Amino acid sequence: MDNKRFYIETYGCQMNFADTEVVNSILMDNGMDPVQSAEEADIIFVNTCSIRENAETRVWNRLKEFRSLKKEKGELTVGVMGCMAERIKEQIIEQEQLVDIVVGPDAYRDIPNLLKEVHDGRKAVNVLLSLEETYADITPVRTSGNGVTAFVSIMRGCDNMCAFCVVPFTRGRERSRPMSSILREVEQLREQGYKEVTLLGQNVNSYNYEGIDFTRLMDEASRANPEIRFRFSSPHPKDFPEPLLHLIAERPNLCNYIHIPAQAGSDTMLERMRRPYTREQYLKLIDRMREIIPGVSLSTDIIAGFCDETEEEHQATMSLMKIVEYDLAYMFAYSERERTLAHRKYEDNVPEEVKKRRLSEIIKQQMNIQQKSNEAEAGRRHLVLVEGESKRSDQQLSGRTDTNKMVVFDRLDFGKGDYVEVEITGSTSATLFAKPVRKSSIAEFHAGQAVPA
Ligand code: SAH
Ligand code: SF4
Ligand code: F3S
């Protein structure tokens, strides 16, 4: 193949970023070299997301830019991978000369063949979804990122069919990756100096590989790597395993942070969304989390303006968020997606301005909550894993607490990958400021915390 240099631009969730690392590995095994910008590349892949309209719009615009680049350069191969593959297949190949390759999330092993087809002058498409593919034997190659925190995908697809969500259609049926291959990847990351691993799946609670469940996986992974911090995303409120809460509470390297998407705060809305839990059950789960893991930090996903949403239902979402006081929330205006239950059965009937107004009320309240919760951090000690220099100054470092809050402090003689004990001195709604106390480790910090003052 003459096309040697490749560049992958990634949109969407952490799982897409993890997939990009799998594709890096596949391309590099085929003799190609990663480059850091589209301009230097012979082959550009866009790893796409379909979750909301604006995610897709961004990709379409980018593809048009690449078309211009192609005209300038004369020769350039452009591929689309990820969650838009299925849709792009129909729209693009015939209509516009935007894309040469379309490859869906389960077909990445086929990319070398697809590149050959393009080389021979054909358009190449493979969007087949699989019941088994987990890329278990492929060691992802991390070409970007900070060298300290990594994502490891433990399962693929989703069987939940939430009424608003396109993921089950773009990524297919749920399947779990063998535990041994997950543990091997974590071990390799540790050997490369990584200090934090986030285990990824669309619903990690339903991880099951030959009878091994998610709690067991977390147990094994955290026991084998005591100086690696573990996080996970996302669990589903409908079947969150309580034994996992106890494990998080007793294991120092399982972070005291849980992302637990609520989506909405009323039973009627949850029912319409096909989220099989009630407000009361959700709040009870939150109580259990806080009882079992004192100081646990919580985040969530919320959708404003889903079909038929009444003002009362909106207020119920607001009040749920006020009761829980999340440390972080990802908040979205509903965006209708083809093929979903909502698209087939409901009407996207909340006017755009109403969606926007409700979303901004939700965001405003959340910012106030975060501001207060961050103010309450003043004077507390945290163990921060340094991820790199702060955005503002190379004299400052930034990293996150066990509870997933971003902290900025003076560099002194600390560096990337260090665990540093800090004392919080100030905050905004998004960032904590601190003074560093000493270099530490998970074991040391935890031992210090266990000693009564
Ligand atoms: N599997 C994860 C969510 C993945 S998508 C989970 O269930 O936790 C991330 C978030 O995007 C969802 O939690 C939801 O809040 C939001 N989302 C999904 N579909 C959406 C849509 N059609 N419009 C707006 N937001 C959506
Ligand atoms: Fe989408 Fe629901 Fe699956 Fe999450 S659990 S990916 S929101 S269908
Ligand atoms: Fe987007 Fe696909 Fe992730 S639709 S959010 S990239 S699973």
Coordinates of C-alpha atoms and ligand atoms in Angstrom, one line a residue:
M1 CA 0.0 0.0 0.0
D2 CA 1.4 3.5 -0.8
N3 CA -0.8 5.3 1.7
K4 CA 1.2 5.2 4.8
R5 CA 0.4 8.0 7.2
F6 CA -2.9 8.0 8.9
Y7 CA -4.8 10.3 11.2
I8 CA -8.0 9.5 13.2
E9 CA -10.2 12.2 14.5
T10 CA -12.5 11.0 17.2
Y11 CA -16.0 12.3 18.3
G12 CA -18.5 11.0 20.8
C13 CA -18.1 9.0 24.0
Q14 CA -15.1 7.3 25.7
M15 CA -15.9 4.1 24.0
N16 CA -15.3 5.7 20.6
F17 CA -11.9 6.9 21.9
A18 CA -11.1 3.4 23.0
D19 CA -12.1 2.1 19.6
T20 CA -9.8 4.6 17.9
E21 CA -6.9 3.0 19.9
V22 CA -8.0 -0.5 18.6
V23 CA -7.9 0.9 15.0
N24 CA -4.5 2.5 15.7
S25 CA -3.2 -1.0 16.5
I26 CA -4.8 -2.6 13.4
L27 CA -3.4 0.1 11.1
M28 CA 0.1 0.0 12.6
D29 CA 0.2 -3.8 12.4
N30 CA -0.4 -3.2 8.7
G31 CA 2.7 -1.0 8.3
M32 CA 1.0 2.4 8.6
D33 CA 2.2 5.3 10.8
P34 CA 0.1 7.6 13.0
V35 CA 0.5 11.3 12.5
Q36 CA -0.8 14.2 14.6
S37 CA -2.7 16.2 12.1
A38 CA -5.1 15.7 9.1
E39 CA -2.8 17.8 6.9
E40 CA 0.1 15.4 7.2
A41 CA -2.0 12.3 6.5
D42 CA -2.5 10.1 3.5
I43 CA -5.5 8.5 5.1
I44 CA -8.0 10.3 7.4
F45 CA -10.6 8.4 9.5
V46 CA -13.3 10.2 11.3
N47 CA -14.6 8.2 14.2
T48 CA -18.2 9.4 14.4
C49 CA -21.0 9.8 17.0
S50 CA -24.8 9.8 16.3
I51 CA -26.1 10.4 19.8
R52 CA -27.6 13.8 19.0
E53 CA -28.2 15.8 15.9
N54 CA -25.4 18.3 16.6
A55 CA -22.8 15.5 17.0
E56 CA -23.7 14.4 13.4
T57 CA -23.7 18.0 12.1
R58 CA -20.2 18.5 13.4
V59 CA -19.0 15.4 11.5
W60 CA -20.7 16.4 8.2
N61 CA -19.0 19.8 8.4
R62 CA -15.6 18.2 9.0
L63 CA -16.1 15.8 6.1
K64 CA -16.7 18.8 3.8
E65 CA -13.5 20.3 5.0
F66 CA -11.6 17.1 4.2
R67 CA -13.2 17.1 0.8
S68 CA -11.5 20.5 0.2
L69 CA -8.2 19.1 1.6
K70 CA -8.5 16.2 -0.8
K71 CA -8.9 18.6 -3.8
E72 CA -5.8 20.5 -2.7
K73 CA -3.7 17.4 -2.1
G74 CA -4.9 15.5 -5.1
E75 CA -4.7 12.2 -3.2
L76 CA -6.3 11.5 0.1
T77 CA -8.3 8.7 1.4
V78 CA -11.2 9.6 3.8
G79 CA -12.9 7.0 5.9
V80 CA -15.9 7.2 8.3
M81 CA -15.9 4.8 11.2
G82 CA -18.1 4.5 14.3
C83 CA -21.7 5.2 15.1
M84 CA -22.7 7.1 11.9
A85 CA -21.4 4.4 9.6
E86 CA -24.7 2.8 9.0
R87 CA -26.4 6.1 8.0
I88 CA -23.5 7.5 6.1
K89 CA -23.4 4.4 4.0
E90 CA -26.7 5.3 2.3
Q91 CA -26.4 9.0 2.2
I92 CA -22.8 9.4 1.1
I93 CA -21.6 6.9 -1.2
E94 CA -24.0 7.7 -4.0
Q95 CA -24.5 11.4 -3.5
E96 CA -21.4 13.2 -2.7
Q97 CA -17.8 12.5 -3.1
L98 CA -17.1 12.9 0.6
V99 CA -16.0 9.5 1.7
D100 CA -14.1 6.4 0.3
I101 CA -14.5 4.0 3.2
V102 CA -17.4 3.4 5.6
V103 CA -16.7 1.0 8.4
G104 CA -19.0 0.2 11.4
P105 CA -17.9 -0.4 15.0
D106 CA -17.7 -4.2 14.7
A107 CA -15.9 -4.3 11.3
Y108 CA -12.5 -2.7 12.2
R109 CA -10.5 -5.8 11.5
D110 CA -11.7 -5.5 7.9
I111 CA -10.1 -2.0 7.4
P112 CA -6.9 -3.3 5.7
N113 CA -9.1 -5.1 3.1
L114 CA -11.2 -2.0 2.7
L115 CA -8.1 0.1 2.1
K116 CA -7.1 -2.3 -0.6
E117 CA -10.4 -2.0 -2.3
V118 CA -10.1 1.8 -2.3
H119 CA -6.6 1.4 -3.7
D120 CA -8.1 -0.5 -6.6
G121 CA -10.5 2.3 -7.2
R122 CA -13.7 1.1 -5.5
K123 CA -15.7 2.5 -2.6
A124 CA -15.4 0.2 0.4
V125 CA -18.2 -0.4 2.9
N126 CA -18.5 -2.8 5.9
V127 CA -21.1 -1.9 8.4
L128 CA -22.0 -5.4 9.6
L129 CA -22.6 -5.7 13.3
S130 CA -21.5 -8.7 15.2
L131 CA -22.7 -10.8 18.1
E132 CA -19.2 -11.7 19.3
E133 CA -16.6 -9.1 18.3
T134 CA -14.9 -7.6 21.4
Y135 CA -11.4 -7.1 19.8
A136 CA -10.2 -9.0 22.9
D137 CA -6.9 -10.1 21.3
I138 CA -6.0 -6.6 19.9
T139 CA -3.8 -4.5 22.2
P140 CA -5.0 -0.9 21.8
V141 CA -2.3 1.7 20.9
R142 CA -2.6 5.0 22.7
T143 CA -1.2 7.6 20.3
S144 CA -2.7 10.6 22.1
G145 CA -3.6 11.2 25.7
N146 CA -1.6 12.0 28.8
G147 CA 0.2 8.6 29.4
V148 CA -1.3 8.5 32.9
T149 CA -5.1 7.8 32.5
A150 CA -6.5 5.2 30.1
F151 CA -9.8 3.8 29.1
V152 CA -10.3 0.0 28.7
S153 CA -13.4 -1.2 27.1
I154 CA -14.9 -4.3 28.8
M155 CA -18.0 -4.8 26.7
R156 CA -19.7 -3.6 23.5
G157 CA -23.2 -2.8 22.3
C158 CA -26.3 -2.3 24.4
D159 CA -29.5 -4.3 24.9
N160 CA -31.4 -1.7 26.9
M161 CA -33.4 0.1 24.3
C162 CA -34.0 3.3 26.2
A163 CA -36.7 5.0 24.1
F164 CA -34.5 8.0 23.1
C165 CA -31.3 6.3 22.4
V166 CA -29.7 5.3 19.1
V167 CA -26.8 3.3 20.6
P168 CA -28.4 -0.1 20.4
F169 CA -28.8 0.5 16.7
T170 CA -25.4 1.8 16.0
R171 CA -23.4 -0.6 18.1
G172 CA -25.6 -3.7 18.2
R173 CA -26.1 -6.3 20.8
E174 CA -24.4 -6.4 24.1
R175 CA -21.4 -8.7 24.6
S176 CA -18.7 -8.9 27.2
R177 CA -15.0 -9.2 26.7
P178 CA -13.2 -12.0 28.5
M179 CA -11.9 -11.0 31.9
S180 CA -8.4 -12.4 31.2
S181 CA -7.9 -10.1 28.2
I182 CA -9.1 -7.1 30.3
L183 CA -6.7 -7.9 33.1
R184 CA -3.9 -8.4 30.6
E185 CA -4.5 -5.0 29.1
V186 CA -4.5 -3.4 32.6
E187 CA -1.3 -5.1 33.4
Q188 CA 0.3 -3.8 30.2
L189 CA -0.9 -0.3 31.0
R190 CA 0.6 -0.5 34.5
E191 CA 4.0 -1.6 33.0
Q192 CA 3.8 1.4 30.7
G193 CA 3.4 3.7 33.7
Y194 CA -0.4 4.4 33.6
K195 CA -1.9 5.1 37.0
E196 CA -5.6 5.3 36.3
V197 CA -7.9 3.0 34.3
T198 CA -11.6 3.6 33.5
L199 CA -13.5 0.4 32.6
L200 CA -16.0 1.2 29.9
G201 CA -19.4 -0.2 28.7
Q202 CA -22.8 1.1 27.9
N203 CA -24.2 -0.7 31.0
V204 CA -21.3 -2.2 33.0
N205 CA -23.7 -3.8 35.5
S206 CA -24.6 -6.4 33.0
Y207 CA -21.0 -7.4 32.3
N208 CA -21.0 -11.1 32.3
Y209 CA -18.3 -13.3 30.9
E210 CA -18.8 -17.0 31.6
G211 CA -20.4 -16.3 34.9
I212 CA -17.9 -13.6 36.0
D213 CA -19.9 -10.5 36.9
F214 CA -18.8 -6.8 37.1
T215 CA -18.2 -6.8 40.8
R216 CA -15.8 -9.8 40.4
L217 CA -14.0 -8.1 37.6
M218 CA -13.5 -4.9 39.6
D219 CA -12.4 -7.0 42.6
E220 CA -9.8 -8.9 40.5
A221 CA -8.5 -5.8 38.6
S222 CA -8.2 -3.7 41.7
R223 CA -6.5 -6.4 43.8
A224 CA -3.9 -7.1 41.1
N225 CA -3.0 -3.5 40.7
P226 CA -3.1 -1.7 44.1
E227 CA -1.4 1.5 42.9
I228 CA -3.8 1.9 39.9
R229 CA -6.9 3.8 40.4
F230 CA -10.1 2.4 38.9
R231 CA -13.2 4.1 37.7
F232 CA -16.0 2.8 35.6
S233 CA -18.7 4.1 33.2
S234 CA -21.6 3.7 33.0
P235 CA -23.7 1.7 35.3
H236 CA -27.5 1.6 35.0
P237 CA -29.7 2.4 38.0
K238 CA -32.0 -0.5 37.2
D239 CA -29.6 -3.2 38.3
F240 CA -26.8 -1.6 40.3
P241 CA -25.1 -4.4 42.3
E242 CA -24.9 -3.6 46.1
P243 CA -21.9 -5.8 46.6
L244 CA -20.0 -3.4 44.3
L245 CA -20.7 -0.5 46.8
H246 CA -19.1 -2.5 49.6
L247 CA -16.1 -3.3 47.5
I248 CA -15.7 0.4 46.5
A249 CA -15.9 1.3 50.2
E250 CA -13.2 -1.1 51.3
R251 CA -10.8 -1.0 48.4
P252 CA -8.6 2.1 48.4
N253 CA -7.9 2.1 44.7
L254 CA -11.6 1.9 43.6
C255 CA -12.5 5.6 43.3
N256 CA -15.2 7.0 45.4
Y257 CA -17.0 8.3 42.4
I258 CA -20.0 6.9 40.6
H259 CA -21.6 8.2 37.4
I260 CA -25.2 7.1 37.6
P261 CA -27.4 8.5 34.8
A262 CA -30.9 9.4 36.0
Q263 CA -32.2 11.0 32.7
A264 CA -35.3 12.3 34.4
G265 CA -37.0 12.7 37.8
S266 CA -40.6 11.6 37.4
D267 CA -42.1 8.2 37.1
T268 CA -44.2 9.1 34.1
M269 CA -41.2 10.3 32.2
L270 CA -39.0 7.4 33.2
E271 CA -41.7 5.1 32.0
R272 CA -41.9 6.9 28.7
M273 CA -38.2 6.8 28.3
R274 CA -38.2 3.0 29.0
R275 CA -36.0 3.5 32.0
P276 CA -37.2 0.6 34.2
Y277 CA -36.9 2.3 37.7
T278 CA -38.9 4.8 39.6
R279 CA -37.9 8.1 41.2
E280 CA -38.1 6.5 44.6
Q281 CA -36.0 3.5 43.6
Y282 CA -33.4 5.8 42.2
L283 CA -33.3 8.0 45.3
K284 CA -33.1 4.9 47.5
L285 CA -30.1 3.7 45.4
I286 CA -28.4 7.1 45.9
D287 CA -29.0 6.8 49.7
R288 CA -27.4 3.4 49.8
M289 CA -24.4 4.7 47.9
R290 CA -24.0 7.5 50.4
E291 CA -24.5 5.2 53.4
I292 CA -22.0 2.6 52.2
I293 CA -19.4 4.9 50.7
P294 CA -19.3 8.0 52.9
G295 CA -18.2 11.0 50.8
V296 CA -18.9 9.3 47.5
S297 CA -19.1 11.8 44.7
L298 CA -21.9 11.4 42.1
S299 CA -22.5 12.5 38.6
T300 CA -25.4 11.9 36.2
D301 CA -26.8 12.4 32.7
I302 CA -30.1 14.3 32.2
I303 CA -32.3 14.9 29.2
A304 CA -34.5 18.0 29.0
G305 CA -37.5 18.2 26.7
F306 CA -38.2 14.6 25.8
C307 CA -41.5 13.8 24.1
D308 CA -44.6 15.0 25.9
E309 CA -42.6 16.5 28.8
T310 CA -44.9 18.6 30.9
E311 CA -43.8 21.5 33.1
E312 CA -44.5 19.3 36.1
E313 CA -42.2 16.6 34.8
H314 CA -39.5 19.1 34.2
Q315 CA -39.9 20.4 37.8
A316 CA -39.6 16.8 39.0
T317 CA -36.2 16.5 37.2
M318 CA -35.1 19.8 38.8
S319 CA -36.2 18.6 42.2
L320 CA -34.4 15.2 41.8
M321 CA -31.2 17.0 40.9
K322 CA -31.6 19.3 43.9
I323 CA -32.2 16.4 46.3
V324 CA -29.2 14.4 45.1
E325 CA -26.8 17.4 44.7
Y326 CA -24.6 15.8 42.0
D327 CA -21.0 16.8 41.9
L328 CA -21.2 16.8 38.1
A329 CA -23.9 16.5 35.5
Y330 CA -24.0 16.0 31.7
M331 CA -27.2 17.8 30.6
F332 CA -28.7 17.6 27.1
A333 CA -31.7 18.9 25.1
Y334 CA -33.6 15.9 23.6
S335 CA -32.7 15.3 20.0
E336 CA -34.8 12.8 18.1
R337 CA -32.9 9.9 16.5
E338 CA -34.2 7.7 13.7
R339 CA -35.1 4.1 14.4
T340 CA -35.5 4.7 18.2
L341 CA -38.8 3.8 19.9
A342 CA -39.4 7.5 20.4
H343 CA -39.0 8.2 16.7
R344 CA -41.4 5.4 15.8
K345 CA -44.0 5.9 18.5
Y346 CA -43.9 9.3 20.0
E347 CA -43.9 12.9 18.8
D348 CA -40.9 15.2 19.3
N349 CA -43.4 17.8 20.5
V350 CA -41.6 20.0 23.0
P351 CA -40.9 23.2 21.2
E352 CA -37.2 24.1 20.7
E353 CA -37.4 27.2 22.8
V354 CA -39.1 25.3 25.7
K355 CA -36.4 22.6 25.5
K356 CA -33.7 25.3 25.6
R357 CA -35.3 27.1 28.5
R358 CA -35.7 23.9 30.6
L359 CA -32.2 22.9 29.8
S360 CA -30.8 26.2 30.9
E361 CA -32.8 26.1 34.1
I362 CA -31.3 22.7 34.8
I363 CA -27.8 23.9 34.0
K364 CA -28.1 27.0 36.1
Q365 CA -29.3 25.1 39.2
Q366 CA -26.6 22.5 38.7
M367 CA -23.9 25.2 38.5
N368 CA -25.1 26.6 41.8
I369 CA -25.0 23.2 43.4
Q370 CA -21.5 22.5 42.1
Q371 CA -20.3 25.9 43.3
K372 CA -21.5 25.1 46.8
S373 CA -20.2 21.6 46.9
N374 CA -16.8 22.9 45.7
E375 CA -16.8 25.6 48.3
A376 CA -17.4 23.0 51.0
E377 CA -14.1 21.3 49.9
A378 CA -12.0 24.1 51.4
G379 CA -9.5 22.8 54.0
R380 CA -10.0 19.1 53.0
R381 CA -7.1 16.9 52.1
H382 CA -7.3 14.9 48.8
L383 CA -5.0 12.6 46.9
V384 CA -4.6 14.0 43.4
L385 CA -3.2 12.0 40.5
V386 CA -1.3 14.5 38.3
E387 CA -2.3 14.3 34.7
G388 CA -0.1 17.2 33.3
E389 CA 0.4 20.9 33.3
S390 CA -2.6 23.1 33.9
K391 CA -4.1 24.8 30.9
R392 CA -3.3 28.3 32.2
S393 CA 0.3 28.0 33.3
D394 CA 3.2 25.6 33.0
Q395 CA 4.1 26.5 36.6
Q396 CA 0.9 24.7 37.7
L397 CA -0.1 21.1 37.5
S398 CA -3.6 19.6 37.2
G399 CA -5.1 16.3 38.1
R400 CA -8.1 14.8 39.7
T401 CA -9.1 13.7 43.2
D402 CA -10.3 10.2 43.8
T403 CA -13.8 11.8 43.7
N404 CA -13.1 13.0 40.1
K405 CA -12.8 16.7 40.8
M406 CA -10.2 18.7 38.8
V407 CA -7.6 20.3 41.0
V408 CA -4.9 22.8 40.1
F409 CA -1.8 23.5 42.2
D410 CA 1.8 24.8 42.1
R411 CA 4.2 22.6 40.3
L412 CA 7.1 22.7 42.8
D413 CA 9.0 19.4 42.1
F414 CA 6.0 17.3 41.3
G415 CA 5.3 15.8 37.9
K416 CA 3.0 13.9 35.7
G417 CA 1.9 10.5 37.1
D418 CA 2.6 11.5 40.7
Y419 CA 0.1 11.0 43.4
V420 CA 0.2 14.2 45.5
E421 CA -1.6 14.9 48.7
V422 CA -3.1 18.4 48.6
E423 CA -5.1 20.7 50.8
I424 CA -7.9 22.5 49.1
T425 CA -7.7 26.3 49.3
G426 CA -10.3 27.6 46.8
S427 CA -12.7 26.7 43.9
T428 CA -14.9 27.6 41.1
S429 CA -17.9 25.5 40.0
A430 CA -15.6 23.5 37.8
T431 CA -12.1 23.5 39.4
L432 CA -10.6 23.2 42.9
F433 CA -7.4 25.0 43.8
A434 CA -5.0 23.5 46.3
K435 CA -1.6 23.7 48.0
P436 CA 0.5 20.6 47.6
V437 CA 1.4 18.9 50.9
R438 CA 3.6 15.9 49.9
K439 CA 4.2 13.2 47.3
S440 CA 2.2 10.2 48.3
S441 CA 0.7 6.9 47.1
I442 CA -2.6 5.2 47.3
A443 CA -1.5 3.0 50.2
E444 CA 0.3 5.7 52.1
F445 CA -2.6 8.2 51.8
H446 CA -5.1 5.7 52.8
A447 CA -3.1 4.5 55.8
G448 CA -2.9 8.2 56.9
Q449 CA -6.6 8.6 56.5
A450 CA -7.3 5.6 58.6
V451 CA -5.4 6.9 61.6
P452 CA -7.6 8.9 63.9
A453 CA -6.6 12.6 64.2
Ligands
SAH1 N1 -25.0 4.0 28.2 C1 -24.9 5.2 28.8 C2 -25.3 6.4 28.0 C3 -24.6 6.6 26.7 S1 -25.2 8.0 25.9 C4 -25.9 5.1 29.9 O1 -27.0 4.6 29.8 O2 -25.5 5.7 30.9 C5 -24.8 9.3 27.0 C6 -26.0 10.2 27.3 O3 -26.5 10.8 26.2 C7 -27.2 9.4 27.8 O4 -27.1 9.1 29.2 C8 -28.3 10.5 27.6 O5 -28.4 11.3 28.7 C9 -27.8 11.2 26.4 N2 -28.7 10.9 25.3 C10 -28.8 9.7 24.7 N3 -29.7 9.8 23.6 C11 -30.0 11.1 23.6 C12 -30.9 11.9 22.7 N4 -31.6 11.3 21.7 N5 -31.1 13.2 22.9 C13 -30.4 13.8 23.9 N6 -29.6 13.2 24.8 C14 -29.4 11.8 24.6
SF4_2 FE1 -28.5 4.2 25.3 FE2 -29.9 3.3 27.4 FE3 -28.1 1.7 26.3 FE4 -27.4 3.9 27.7 S1 -28.4 2.1 28.5 S2 -26.6 3.2 25.7 S3 -29.0 5.3 27.2 S4 -30.0 2.4 25.3
F3S3 FE1 -22.0 8.5 20.3 FE2 -21.8 6.0 19.6 FE3 -20.8 6.8 21.9 S1 -23.5 7.3 19.3 S2 -22.1 8.5 22.5 S3 -20.1 7.4 19.9 S4 -21.8 4.8 21.5

